[in-house]
mmCIF file with all atom_site columns, C-alpha atoms in Angstrom:
data_model
loop_
_atom_site.group_PDB
_atom_site.id
_atom_site.type_symbol
_atom_site.label_atom_id
_atom_site.label_alt_id
_atom_site.label_comp_id
_atom_site.label_asym_id
_atom_site.label_entity_id
_atom_site.label_seq_id
_atom_site.pdbx_PDB_ins_code
_atom_site.Cartn_x
_atom_site.Cartn_y
_atom_site.Cartn_z
_atom_site.occupancy
_atom_site.B_iso_or_equiv
_atom_site.pdbx_formal_charge
_atom_site.auth_seq_id
_atom_site.auth_comp_id
_atom_site.auth_asym_id
_atom_site.auth_atom_id
_atom_site.pdbx_PDB_model_num
ATOM 1   C CA . GLY A 1 1   ? -58.276 11.105  65.456 1.00 0.00 ? 6   GLY A CA 1
ATOM 2   C CA . ALA A 1 2   ? -55.206 9.336   66.561 1.00 0.00 ? 7   ALA A CA 1
ATOM 3   C CA . GLY A 1 3   ? -53.108 7.888   63.925 1.00 0.00 ? 8   GLY A CA 1
ATOM 4   C CA . VAL A 1 4   ? -51.422 3.798   63.707 1.00 0.00 ? 9   VAL A CA 1
ATOM 5   C CA . SER A 1 5   ? -50.611 3.261   67.585 1.00 0.00 ? 10  SER A CA 1
ATOM 6   C CA . GLN A 1 6   ? -47.270 0.747   68.214 1.00 0.00 ? 11  GLN A CA 1
ATOM 7   C CA . SER A 1 7   ? -45.917 -0.266  71.884 1.00 0.00 ? 12  SER A CA 1
ATOM 8   C CA . PRO A 1 8   ? -43.237 -0.260  73.344 1.00 0.00 ? 13  PRO A CA 1
ATOM 9   C CA . SER A 1 9   ? -41.374 2.334   70.739 1.00 0.00 ? 14  SER A CA 1
ATOM 10  C CA . ASN A 1 10  ? -37.838 0.067   71.870 1.00 0.00 ? 15  ASN A CA 1
ATOM 11  C CA . LYS A 1 11  ? -37.121 -2.955  73.150 1.00 0.00 ? 16  LYS A CA 1
ATOM 12  C CA . VAL A 1 12  ? -33.690 -4.029  74.139 1.00 0.00 ? 17  VAL A CA 1
ATOM 13  C CA . THR A 1 13  ? -33.983 -7.879  75.732 1.00 0.00 ? 18  THR A CA 1
ATOM 14  C CA . GLU A 1 14  ? -31.616 -11.108 75.568 1.00 0.00 ? 19  GLU A CA 1
ATOM 15  C CA . LYS A 1 15  ? -30.786 -13.048 72.582 1.00 0.00 ? 20  LYS A CA 1
ATOM 16  C CA . GLY A 1 16  ? -33.188 -16.200 73.420 1.00 0.00 ? 21  GLY A CA 1
ATOM 17  C CA . LYS A 1 17  ? -35.877 -13.916 75.548 1.00 0.00 ? 22  LYS A CA 1
ATOM 18  C CA . ASP A 1 18  ? -40.124 -14.102 74.614 1.00 0.00 ? 23  ASP A CA 1
ATOM 19  C CA . VAL A 1 19  ? -41.573 -10.321 72.798 1.00 0.00 ? 24  VAL A CA 1
ATOM 20  C CA . GLU A 1 20  ? -44.597 -8.620  72.039 1.00 0.00 ? 25  GLU A CA 1
ATOM 21  C CA . LEU A 1 21  ? -45.208 -6.116  69.551 1.00 0.00 ? 26  LEU A CA 1
ATOM 22  C CA . ARG A 1 22  ? -48.949 -4.081  69.928 1.00 0.00 ? 27  ARG A CA 1
ATOM 23  C CA . CYS A 1 23  ? -50.312 -2.311  66.730 1.00 0.00 ? 28  CYS A CA 1
ATOM 24  C CA . ASP A 1 24  ? -53.536 -0.755  67.718 1.00 0.00 ? 29  ASP A CA 1
ATOM 25  C CA . PRO A 1 25  ? -55.065 0.842   63.806 1.00 0.00 ? 30  PRO A CA 1
ATOM 26  C CA . ILE A 1 26  ? -56.851 3.519   63.107 1.00 0.00 ? 31  ILE A CA 1
ATOM 27  C CA . SER A 1 27  ? -60.806 3.228   64.041 1.00 0.00 ? 32  SER A CA 1
ATOM 28  C CA . GLY A 1 28  ? -62.603 1.345   61.718 1.00 0.00 ? 33  GLY A CA 1
ATOM 29  C CA . HIS A 1 29  ? -59.688 0.362   59.772 1.00 0.00 ? 34  HIS A CA 1
ATOM 30  C CA . THR A 1 30  ? -60.087 -3.687  59.280 1.00 0.00 ? 35  THR A CA 1
ATOM 31  C CA . ALA A 1 31  ? -57.277 -3.761  57.263 1.00 0.00 ? 36  ALA A CA 1
ATOM 32  C CA . LEU A 1 32  ? -53.593 -4.012  58.682 1.00 0.00 ? 37  LEU A CA 1
ATOM 33  C CA . TYR A 1 33  ? -50.020 -4.836  58.031 1.00 0.00 ? 38  TYR A CA 1
ATOM 34  C CA . TRP A 1 34  ? -46.768 -5.806  59.523 1.00 0.00 ? 39  TRP A CA 1
ATOM 35  C CA . TYR A 1 35  ? -43.871 -5.221  57.949 1.00 0.00 ? 40  TYR A CA 1
ATOM 36  C CA . ARG A 1 36  ? -40.025 -5.712  59.256 1.00 0.00 ? 41  ARG A CA 1
ATOM 37  C CA . GLN A 1 37  ? -37.042 -2.778  58.003 1.00 0.00 ? 42  GLN A CA 1
ATOM 38  C CA . SER A 1 38  ? -33.313 -3.662  58.530 1.00 0.00 ? 43  SER A CA 1
ATOM 39  C CA . LEU A 1 39  ? -30.682 -0.927  58.820 1.00 0.00 ? 44  LEU A CA 1
ATOM 40  C CA . GLY A 1 40  ? -30.660 0.579   55.301 1.00 0.00 ? 45  GLY A CA 1
ATOM 41  C CA . GLN A 1 41  ? -33.345 -2.330  54.082 1.00 0.00 ? 46  GLN A CA 1
ATOM 42  C CA . GLY A 1 42  ? -36.367 -1.418  52.285 1.00 0.00 ? 47  GLY A CA 1
ATOM 43  C CA . LEU A 1 43  ? -39.267 -2.723  53.610 1.00 0.00 ? 48  LEU A CA 1
ATOM 44  C CA . GLU A 1 44  ? -39.996 -6.361  54.146 1.00 0.00 ? 49  GLU A CA 1
ATOM 45  C CA . PHE A 1 45  ? -44.006 -7.787  54.003 1.00 0.00 ? 50  PHE A CA 1
ATOM 46  C CA . LEU A 1 46  ? -44.773 -10.515 57.531 1.00 0.00 ? 51  LEU A CA 1
ATOM 47  C CA . ILE A 1 47  ? -48.300 -10.718 56.727 1.00 0.00 ? 52  ILE A CA 1
ATOM 48  C CA . TYR A 1 48  ? -51.684 -9.107  57.008 1.00 0.00 ? 53  TYR A CA 1
ATOM 49  C CA . PHE A 1 49  ? -54.670 -9.277  58.570 1.00 0.00 ? 54  PHE A CA 1
ATOM 50  C CA . GLN A 1 50  ? -58.389 -9.109  57.037 1.00 0.00 ? 55  GLN A CA 1
ATOM 51  C CA . GLY A 1 51  ? -60.615 -8.508  59.711 1.00 0.00 ? 56  GLY A CA 1
ATOM 52  C CA . ASN A 1 52  ? -59.142 -10.742 62.405 1.00 0.00 ? 57  ASN A CA 1
ATOM 53  C CA . SER A 1 53  ? -57.820 -13.591 59.251 1.00 0.00 ? 58  SER A CA 1
ATOM 54  C CA . ALA A 1 54  ? -54.404 -13.408 57.838 1.00 0.00 ? 59  ALA A CA 1
ATOM 55  C CA . PRO A 1 55  ? -54.866 -15.420 54.438 1.00 0.00 ? 60  PRO A CA 1
ATOM 56  C CA . ASP A 1 56  ? -51.856 -15.571 54.406 1.00 0.00 ? 61  ASP A CA 1
ATOM 57  C CA . LYS A 1 57  ? -48.843 -16.776 56.972 1.00 0.00 ? 62  LYS A CA 1
ATOM 58  C CA . SER A 1 58  ? -46.251 -17.618 54.674 1.00 0.00 ? 63  SER A CA 1
ATOM 59  C CA . GLY A 1 59  ? -44.037 -14.003 54.929 1.00 0.00 ? 64  GLY A CA 1
ATOM 60  C CA . LEU A 1 60  ? -43.000 -14.615 58.011 1.00 0.00 ? 65  LEU A CA 1
ATOM 61  C CA . PRO A 1 61  ? -39.332 -15.123 58.124 1.00 0.00 ? 66  PRO A CA 1
ATOM 62  C CA . SER A 1 62  ? -39.699 -18.803 60.467 1.00 0.00 ? 67  SER A CA 1
ATOM 63  C CA . ASP A 1 63  ? -42.057 -20.305 62.935 1.00 0.00 ? 68  ASP A CA 1
ATOM 64  C CA . ARG A 1 64  ? -40.889 -18.145 65.495 1.00 0.00 ? 69  ARG A CA 1
ATOM 65  C CA . PHE A 1 65  ? -42.910 -15.226 64.144 1.00 0.00 ? 70  PHE A CA 1
ATOM 66  C CA . SER A 1 66  ? -46.715 -15.225 64.670 1.00 0.00 ? 71  SER A CA 1
ATOM 67  C CA . ALA A 1 67  ? -49.659 -12.628 64.769 1.00 0.00 ? 72  ALA A CA 1
ATOM 68  C CA . GLU A 1 68  ? -53.276 -12.704 66.150 1.00 0.00 ? 73  GLU A CA 1
ATOM 69  C CA . ARG A 1 69  ? -56.041 -10.078 65.809 1.00 0.00 ? 74  ARG A CA 1
ATOM 70  C CA . THR A 1 70  ? -58.739 -10.436 67.721 1.00 0.00 ? 75  THR A CA 1
ATOM 71  C CA . GLY A 1 71  ? -61.759 -8.219  68.286 1.00 0.00 ? 76  GLY A CA 1
ATOM 72  C CA . GLY A 1 72  ? -60.922 -6.679  64.610 1.00 0.00 ? 77  GLY A CA 1
ATOM 73  C CA . SER A 1 73  ? -58.900 -4.332  65.905 1.00 0.00 ? 78  SER A CA 1
ATOM 74  C CA . VAL A 1 74  ? -55.665 -4.691  68.169 1.00 0.00 ? 79  VAL A CA 1
ATOM 75  C CA . SER A 1 75  ? -52.949 -7.196  66.844 1.00 0.00 ? 80  SER A CA 1
ATOM 76  C CA . THR A 1 76  ? -49.273 -8.203  68.732 1.00 0.00 ? 81  THR A CA 1
ATOM 77  C CA . LEU A 1 77  ? -46.930 -9.646  66.981 1.00 0.00 ? 82  LEU A CA 1
ATOM 78  C CA . THR A 1 78  ? -45.026 -12.683 68.936 1.00 0.00 ? 83  THR A CA 1
ATOM 79  C CA . ILE A 1 79  ? -41.010 -13.400 68.399 1.00 0.00 ? 84  ILE A CA 1
ATOM 80  C CA . GLN A 1 80  ? -40.588 -16.906 70.683 1.00 0.00 ? 85  GLN A CA 1
ATOM 81  C CA . ARG A 1 81  ? -36.037 -17.331 70.949 1.00 0.00 ? 86  ARG A CA 1
ATOM 82  C CA . THR A 1 82  ? -35.415 -13.573 69.123 1.00 0.00 ? 87  THR A CA 1
ATOM 83  C CA . GLN A 1 83  ? -32.270 -14.366 67.739 1.00 0.00 ? 88  GLN A CA 1
ATOM 84  C CA . GLN A 1 84  ? -29.819 -11.305 66.719 1.00 0.00 ? 89  GLN A CA 1
ATOM 85  C CA . GLU A 1 85  ? -31.107 -11.217 63.125 1.00 0.00 ? 90  GLU A CA 1
ATOM 86  C CA . ASP A 1 86  ? -33.888 -10.011 64.511 1.00 0.00 ? 91  ASP A CA 1
ATOM 87  C CA . SER A 1 87  ? -33.707 -6.519  65.518 1.00 0.00 ? 92  SER A CA 1
ATOM 88  C CA . ALA A 1 88  ? -35.275 -4.056  62.707 1.00 0.00 ? 93  ALA A CA 1
ATOM 89  C CA . VAL A 1 89  ? -38.227 -1.961  63.242 1.00 0.00 ? 94  VAL A CA 1
ATOM 90  C CA . TYR A 1 90  ? -40.853 -3.652  63.021 1.00 0.00 ? 95  TYR A CA 1
ATOM 91  C CA . LEU A 1 91  ? -43.703 -1.674  61.678 1.00 0.00 ? 96  LEU A CA 1
ATOM 92  C CA . CYS A 1 92  ? -47.049 -1.884  61.636 1.00 0.00 ? 97  CYS A CA 1
ATOM 93  C CA . ALA A 1 93  ? -49.705 0.183   59.366 1.00 0.00 ? 98  ALA A CA 1
ATOM 94  C CA . SER A 1 94  ? -53.677 -0.570  58.504 1.00 0.00 ? 99  SER A CA 1
ATOM 95  C CA . SER A 1 95  ? -56.213 1.453   55.699 1.00 0.00 ? 100 SER A CA 1
ATOM 96  C CA . PRO A 1 96  ? -59.810 0.521   55.480 1.00 0.00 ? 101 PRO A CA 1
ATOM 97  C CA . ILE A 1 97  ? -60.217 -1.970  53.224 1.00 0.00 ? 102 ILE A CA 1
ATOM 98  C CA . LEU A 1 98  ? -57.330 -3.500  51.445 1.00 0.00 ? 103 LEU A CA 1
ATOM 99  C CA . HIS A 1 99  ? -55.968 -1.745  49.021 1.00 0.00 ? 104 HIS A CA 1
ATOM 100 C CA . GLN A 1 100 ? -56.161 1.587   49.916 1.00 0.00 ? 105 GLN A CA 1
ATOM 101 C CA . PRO A 1 101 ? -52.880 3.930   51.036 1.00 0.00 ? 106 PRO A CA 1
ATOM 102 C CA . GLN A 1 102 ? -51.794 2.072   53.890 1.00 0.00 ? 107 GLN A CA 1
ATOM 103 C CA . HIS A 1 103 ? -51.539 3.865   57.578 1.00 0.00 ? 108 HIS A CA 1
ATOM 104 C CA . PHE A 1 104 ? -48.065 3.285   58.976 1.00 0.00 ? 109 PHE A CA 1
ATOM 105 C CA . GLY A 1 105 ? -47.029 3.814   62.724 1.00 0.00 ? 110 GLY A CA 1
ATOM 106 C CA . ASP A 1 106 ? -43.886 4.851   64.364 1.00 0.00 ? 111 ASP A CA 1
ATOM 107 C CA . GLY A 1 107 ? -42.699 0.960   64.843 1.00 0.00 ? 112 GLY A CA 1
ATOM 108 C CA . THR A 1 108 ? -40.957 -0.964  67.483 1.00 0.00 ? 113 THR A CA 1
ATOM 109 C CA . ARG A 1 109 ? -37.350 -0.566  67.258 1.00 0.00 ? 114 ARG A CA 1
ATOM 110 C CA . LEU A 1 110 ? -36.290 -3.918  68.767 1.00 0.00 ? 115 LEU A CA 1
ATOM 111 C CA . SER A 1 111 ? -32.654 -4.659  69.684 1.00 0.00 ? 116 SER A CA 1
ATOM 112 C CA . ILE A 1 112 ? -31.701 -8.101  70.657 1.00 0.00 ? 117 ILE A CA 1
ATOM 113 C CA . LEU A 1 113 ? -28.448 -8.144  72.579 1.00 0.00 ? 118 LEU A CA 1
ATOM 114 C CA . ALA B 2 1   ? -43.357 -13.150 42.821 1.00 0.00 ? 28  ALA B CA 1
ATOM 115 C CA . GLN B 2 2   ? -43.846 -9.729  42.044 1.00 0.00 ? 29  GLN B CA 1
ATOM 116 C CA . THR B 2 3   ? -40.487 -7.655  42.753 1.00 0.00 ? 30  THR B CA 1
ATOM 117 C CA . VAL B 2 4   ? -40.067 -4.091  43.108 1.00 0.00 ? 31  VAL B CA 1
ATOM 118 C CA . THR B 2 5   ? -37.193 -2.504  41.986 1.00 0.00 ? 32  THR B CA 1
ATOM 119 C CA . GLN B 2 6   ? -35.224 1.123   43.033 1.00 0.00 ? 33  GLN B CA 1
ATOM 120 C CA . SER B 2 7   ? -31.881 1.636   40.458 1.00 0.00 ? 34  SER B CA 1
ATOM 121 C CA . GLN B 2 8   ? -31.039 4.843   42.510 1.00 0.00 ? 35  GLN B CA 1
ATOM 122 C CA . PRO B 2 9   ? -29.720 4.590   46.431 1.00 0.00 ? 36  PRO B CA 1
ATOM 123 C CA . GLU B 2 10  ? -29.232 8.616   46.802 1.00 0.00 ? 37  GLU B CA 1
ATOM 124 C CA . MET B 2 11  ? -30.264 11.435  45.416 1.00 0.00 ? 38  MET B CA 1
ATOM 125 C CA . SER B 2 12  ? -30.119 15.409  45.074 1.00 0.00 ? 39  SER B CA 1
ATOM 126 C CA . VAL B 2 13  ? -31.656 18.575  44.628 1.00 0.00 ? 40  VAL B CA 1
ATOM 127 C CA . GLN B 2 14  ? -31.356 21.694  44.635 1.00 0.00 ? 41  GLN B CA 1
ATOM 128 C CA . GLU B 2 15  ? -33.751 23.803  46.358 1.00 0.00 ? 42  GLU B CA 1
ATOM 129 C CA . ALA B 2 16  ? -37.259 24.362  43.621 1.00 0.00 ? 43  ALA B CA 1
ATOM 130 C CA . GLU B 2 17  ? -36.011 22.303  41.230 1.00 0.00 ? 44  GLU B CA 1
ATOM 131 C CA . THR B 2 18  ? -36.884 19.532  39.446 1.00 0.00 ? 45  THR B CA 1
ATOM 132 C CA . VAL B 2 19  ? -35.928 16.122  40.335 1.00 0.00 ? 46  VAL B CA 1
ATOM 133 C CA . THR B 2 20  ? -37.271 12.280  39.545 1.00 0.00 ? 47  THR B CA 1
ATOM 134 C CA . LEU B 2 21  ? -37.279 8.978   41.392 1.00 0.00 ? 48  LEU B CA 1
ATOM 135 C CA . SER B 2 22  ? -37.435 5.908   39.365 1.00 0.00 ? 49  SER B CA 1
ATOM 136 C CA . CYS B 2 23  ? -39.178 2.167   40.252 1.00 0.00 ? 50  CYS B CA 1
ATOM 137 C CA . THR B 2 24  ? -39.538 -0.322  38.251 1.00 0.00 ? 51  THR B CA 1
ATOM 138 C CA . TYR B 2 25  ? -41.569 -3.000  38.903 1.00 0.00 ? 52  TYR B CA 1
ATOM 139 C CA . ASP B 2 26  ? -42.062 -7.465  38.029 1.00 0.00 ? 53  ASP B CA 1
ATOM 140 C CA . THR B 2 27  ? -45.658 -8.716  37.846 1.00 0.00 ? 54  THR B CA 1
ATOM 141 C CA . SER B 2 28  ? -48.271 -10.835 35.550 1.00 0.00 ? 55  SER B CA 1
ATOM 142 C CA . GLU B 2 29  ? -51.452 -9.201  36.917 1.00 0.00 ? 56  GLU B CA 1
ATOM 143 C CA . ASN B 2 30  ? -53.275 -6.466  34.539 1.00 0.00 ? 57  ASN B CA 1
ATOM 144 C CA . ASN B 2 31  ? -54.826 -5.113  37.697 1.00 0.00 ? 58  ASN B CA 1
ATOM 145 C CA . TYR B 2 32  ? -52.681 -3.820  40.758 1.00 0.00 ? 59  TYR B CA 1
ATOM 146 C CA . TYR B 2 33  ? -52.325 -0.502  42.532 1.00 0.00 ? 60  TYR B CA 1
ATOM 147 C CA . LEU B 2 34  ? -48.793 1.499   43.064 1.00 0.00 ? 61  LEU B CA 1
ATOM 148 C CA . PHE B 2 35  ? -48.373 3.262   45.882 1.00 0.00 ? 62  PHE B CA 1
ATOM 149 C CA . TRP B 2 36  ? -45.155 6.248   46.695 1.00 0.00 ? 63  TRP B CA 1
ATOM 150 C CA . TYR B 2 37  ? -44.781 6.907   49.662 1.00 0.00 ? 64  TYR B CA 1
ATOM 151 C CA . LYS B 2 38  ? -41.909 8.539   51.822 1.00 0.00 ? 65  LYS B CA 1
ATOM 152 C CA . GLN B 2 39  ? -40.098 8.524   55.747 1.00 0.00 ? 66  GLN B CA 1
ATOM 153 C CA . PRO B 2 40  ? -38.863 11.440  56.882 1.00 0.00 ? 67  PRO B CA 1
ATOM 154 C CA . PRO B 2 41  ? -35.932 11.030  59.405 1.00 0.00 ? 68  PRO B CA 1
ATOM 155 C CA . SER B 2 42  ? -38.976 11.187  61.330 1.00 0.00 ? 69  SER B CA 1
ATOM 156 C CA . ARG B 2 43  ? -39.547 7.279   60.258 1.00 0.00 ? 70  ARG B CA 1
ATOM 157 C CA . GLN B 2 44  ? -43.402 7.209   59.876 1.00 0.00 ? 71  GLN B CA 1
ATOM 158 C CA . MET B 2 45  ? -43.946 6.284   56.718 1.00 0.00 ? 72  MET B CA 1
ATOM 159 C CA . ILE B 2 46  ? -46.337 8.775   55.163 1.00 0.00 ? 73  ILE B CA 1
ATOM 160 C CA . LEU B 2 47  ? -47.447 8.109   51.418 1.00 0.00 ? 74  LEU B CA 1
ATOM 161 C CA . VAL B 2 48  ? -47.182 10.746  48.561 1.00 0.00 ? 75  VAL B CA 1
ATOM 162 C CA . ILE B 2 49  ? -49.330 9.017   46.418 1.00 0.00 ? 76  ILE B CA 1
ATOM 163 C CA . ARG B 2 50  ? -51.841 6.156   43.982 1.00 0.00 ? 77  ARG B CA 1
ATOM 164 C CA . GLN B 2 51  ? -52.430 5.354   40.941 1.00 0.00 ? 78  GLN B CA 1
ATOM 165 C CA . GLU B 2 52  ? -54.536 2.474   39.906 1.00 0.00 ? 79  GLU B CA 1
ATOM 166 C CA . ALA B 2 53  ? -53.342 1.096   37.429 1.00 0.00 ? 80  ALA B CA 1
ATOM 167 C CA . TYR B 2 54  ? -56.106 0.527   35.218 1.00 0.00 ? 81  TYR B CA 1
ATOM 168 C CA . LYS B 2 55  ? -55.880 4.159   35.141 1.00 0.00 ? 82  LYS B CA 1
ATOM 169 C CA . GLN B 2 56  ? -54.225 5.108   32.125 1.00 0.00 ? 83  GLN B CA 1
ATOM 170 C CA . GLN B 2 57  ? -53.913 8.781   33.497 1.00 0.00 ? 84  GLN B CA 1
ATOM 171 C CA . ASN B 2 58  ? -50.719 9.681   35.368 1.00 0.00 ? 85  ASN B CA 1
ATOM 172 C CA . ALA B 2 59  ? -52.084 10.819  39.406 1.00 0.00 ? 86  ALA B CA 1
ATOM 173 C CA . THR B 2 60  ? -51.274 14.189  40.560 1.00 0.00 ? 87  THR B CA 1
ATOM 174 C CA . GLU B 2 61  ? -51.162 15.430  43.853 1.00 0.00 ? 88  GLU B CA 1
ATOM 175 C CA . ASN B 2 62  ? -49.413 19.621  44.146 1.00 0.00 ? 89  ASN B CA 1
ATOM 176 C CA . ARG B 2 63  ? -45.883 18.777  43.751 1.00 0.00 ? 90  ARG B CA 1
ATOM 177 C CA . PHE B 2 64  ? -45.917 14.872  43.275 1.00 0.00 ? 91  PHE B CA 1
ATOM 178 C CA . SER B 2 65  ? -46.704 13.589  39.758 1.00 0.00 ? 92  SER B CA 1
ATOM 179 C CA . VAL B 2 66  ? -46.211 9.994   38.769 1.00 0.00 ? 93  VAL B CA 1
ATOM 180 C CA . ASN B 2 67  ? -45.403 8.746   35.182 1.00 0.00 ? 94  ASN B CA 1
ATOM 181 C CA . PHE B 2 68  ? -47.028 5.160   35.118 1.00 0.00 ? 95  PHE B CA 1
ATOM 182 C CA . GLN B 2 69  ? -45.534 3.449   32.171 1.00 0.00 ? 96  GLN B CA 1
ATOM 183 C CA . LYS B 2 70  ? -47.866 0.155   32.379 1.00 0.00 ? 97  LYS B CA 1
ATOM 184 C CA . ALA B 2 71  ? -46.422 -2.061  29.110 1.00 0.00 ? 98  ALA B CA 1
ATOM 185 C CA . ALA B 2 72  ? -42.701 -1.500  30.713 1.00 0.00 ? 99  ALA B CA 1
ATOM 186 C CA . LYS B 2 73  ? -43.944 -2.030  34.035 1.00 0.00 ? 100 LYS B CA 1
ATOM 187 C CA . SER B 2 74  ? -42.662 1.517   34.674 1.00 0.00 ? 101 SER B CA 1
ATOM 188 C CA . PHE B 2 75  ? -43.679 3.984   37.642 1.00 0.00 ? 102 PHE B CA 1
ATOM 189 C CA . SER B 2 76  ? -41.654 7.359   38.669 1.00 0.00 ? 103 SER B CA 1
ATOM 190 C CA . LEU B 2 77  ? -42.550 10.171  40.947 1.00 0.00 ? 104 LEU B CA 1
ATOM 191 C CA . LYS B 2 78  ? -41.381 13.884  39.904 1.00 0.00 ? 105 LYS B CA 1
ATOM 192 C CA . ILE B 2 79  ? -41.311 16.265  42.250 1.00 0.00 ? 106 ILE B CA 1
ATOM 193 C CA . SER B 2 80  ? -41.643 19.521  40.982 1.00 0.00 ? 107 SER B CA 1
ATOM 194 C CA . ASP B 2 81  ? -40.129 22.248  42.613 1.00 0.00 ? 108 ASP B CA 1
ATOM 195 C CA . SER B 2 82  ? -38.199 20.073  45.243 1.00 0.00 ? 109 SER B CA 1
ATOM 196 C CA . GLN B 2 83  ? -38.821 21.572  48.935 1.00 0.00 ? 110 GLN B CA 1
ATOM 197 C CA . LEU B 2 84  ? -36.364 21.148  52.647 1.00 0.00 ? 111 LEU B CA 1
ATOM 198 C CA . GLY B 2 85  ? -39.305 18.904  54.086 1.00 0.00 ? 112 GLY B CA 1
ATOM 199 C CA . ASP B 2 86  ? -39.007 16.911  50.783 1.00 0.00 ? 113 ASP B CA 1
ATOM 200 C CA . THR B 2 87  ? -35.748 15.332  52.043 1.00 0.00 ? 114 THR B CA 1
ATOM 201 C CA . ALA B 2 88  ? -36.604 11.840  53.133 1.00 0.00 ? 115 ALA B CA 1
ATOM 202 C CA . MET B 2 89  ? -36.527 7.963   52.370 1.00 0.00 ? 116 MET B CA 1
ATOM 203 C CA . TYR B 2 90  ? -39.386 7.051   49.139 1.00 0.00 ? 117 TYR B CA 1
ATOM 204 C CA . PHE B 2 91  ? -40.498 3.804   48.819 1.00 0.00 ? 118 PHE B CA 1
ATOM 205 C CA . CYS B 2 92  ? -42.297 2.303   45.903 1.00 0.00 ? 119 CYS B CA 1
ATOM 206 C CA . ALA B 2 93  ? -44.475 0.078   46.588 1.00 0.00 ? 120 ALA B CA 1
ATOM 207 C CA . PHE B 2 94  ? -46.614 -2.545  44.289 1.00 0.00 ? 121 PHE B CA 1
ATOM 208 C CA . ASP B 2 95  ? -50.059 -3.709  45.825 1.00 0.00 ? 122 ASP B CA 1
ATOM 209 C CA . GLY B 2 96  ? -52.048 -6.546  43.684 1.00 0.00 ? 123 GLY B CA 1
ATOM 210 C CA . SER B 2 97  ? -54.392 -8.330  43.982 1.00 0.00 ? 124 SER B CA 1
ATOM 211 C CA . GLY B 2 98  ? -51.872 -11.357 46.281 1.00 0.00 ? 125 GLY B CA 1
ATOM 212 C CA . ASN B 2 99  ? -51.279 -11.535 49.789 1.00 0.00 ? 126 ASN B CA 1
ATOM 213 C CA . GLN B 2 100 ? -48.196 -9.722  49.280 1.00 0.00 ? 127 GLN B CA 1
ATOM 214 C CA . PHE B 2 101 ? -47.786 -6.016  48.755 1.00 0.00 ? 128 PHE B CA 1
ATOM 215 C CA . TYR B 2 102 ? -43.926 -5.792  47.966 1.00 0.00 ? 129 TYR B CA 1
ATOM 216 C CA . PHE B 2 103 ? -41.861 -2.665  48.568 1.00 0.00 ? 130 PHE B CA 1
ATOM 217 C CA . GLY B 2 104 ? -38.602 -1.615  46.808 1.00 0.00 ? 131 GLY B CA 1
ATOM 218 C CA . THR B 2 105 ? -35.920 -0.661  48.811 1.00 0.00 ? 132 THR B CA 1
ATOM 219 C CA . GLY B 2 106 ? -35.695 2.406   49.572 1.00 0.00 ? 133 GLY B CA 1
ATOM 220 C CA . THR B 2 107 ? -34.433 6.144   47.753 1.00 0.00 ? 134 THR B CA 1
ATOM 221 C CA . SER B 2 108 ? -32.503 8.796   50.063 1.00 0.00 ? 135 SER B CA 1
ATOM 222 C CA . LEU B 2 109 ? -33.564 12.057  48.692 1.00 0.00 ? 136 LEU B CA 1
ATOM 223 C CA . THR B 2 110 ? -31.670 15.236  50.017 1.00 0.00 ? 137 THR B CA 1
ATOM 224 C CA . VAL B 2 111 ? -32.619 18.911  49.243 1.00 0.00 ? 138 VAL B CA 1
ATOM 225 C CA . ILE B 2 112 ? -29.601 21.074  49.059 1.00 0.00 ? 139 ILE B CA 1
ATOM 226 C CA . PRO B 2 113 ? -30.879 24.882  50.653 1.00 0.00 ? 140 PRO B CA 1
#
């Protein structure tokens, strides 16, 4: 079956603009995760969803970041008023349930000019 | 807070030889899950191996095995009979009972022909 799909694969935008990143998880996976990977760094956990619910939003870097998941499927990560430090690869992953191996998408490479 | 440390930013190994990647973590939890993920140059992260902390037996997956030392909070990955396709960034990850997930900064492994 299809893997985790992320769109767009690349996004270049000007500082101050809002961006929306999309993640389509593997069908039937109840858990969905968002990470940020900066150049030469590991993965920074942002948020996870169990179904449509995000139990803990404290991993989001600032209040400019928000995420939602609808219908237990597609999730969007929104960054408002983008800053240059937001430039990174944003990875999405899903798993059948929590604590199971995560299946990752190819990521969205975000560049803020 | 949980932390995951990978102390070897870069490693290399001759093809067909064995290499061990180290990972240590810090937690006060007793039940948790540990993972090794591989990220080839193509960028998509894939699972290598998973270990449940309550299991004393070290996980093995073909040429990949772990040395899990719970008391020492150590979780190293051994790759036997290294192949060119093993060239990748390897990440150690911690999944506990909290609402966040922790990855190390990665070890870049190069297999030399």
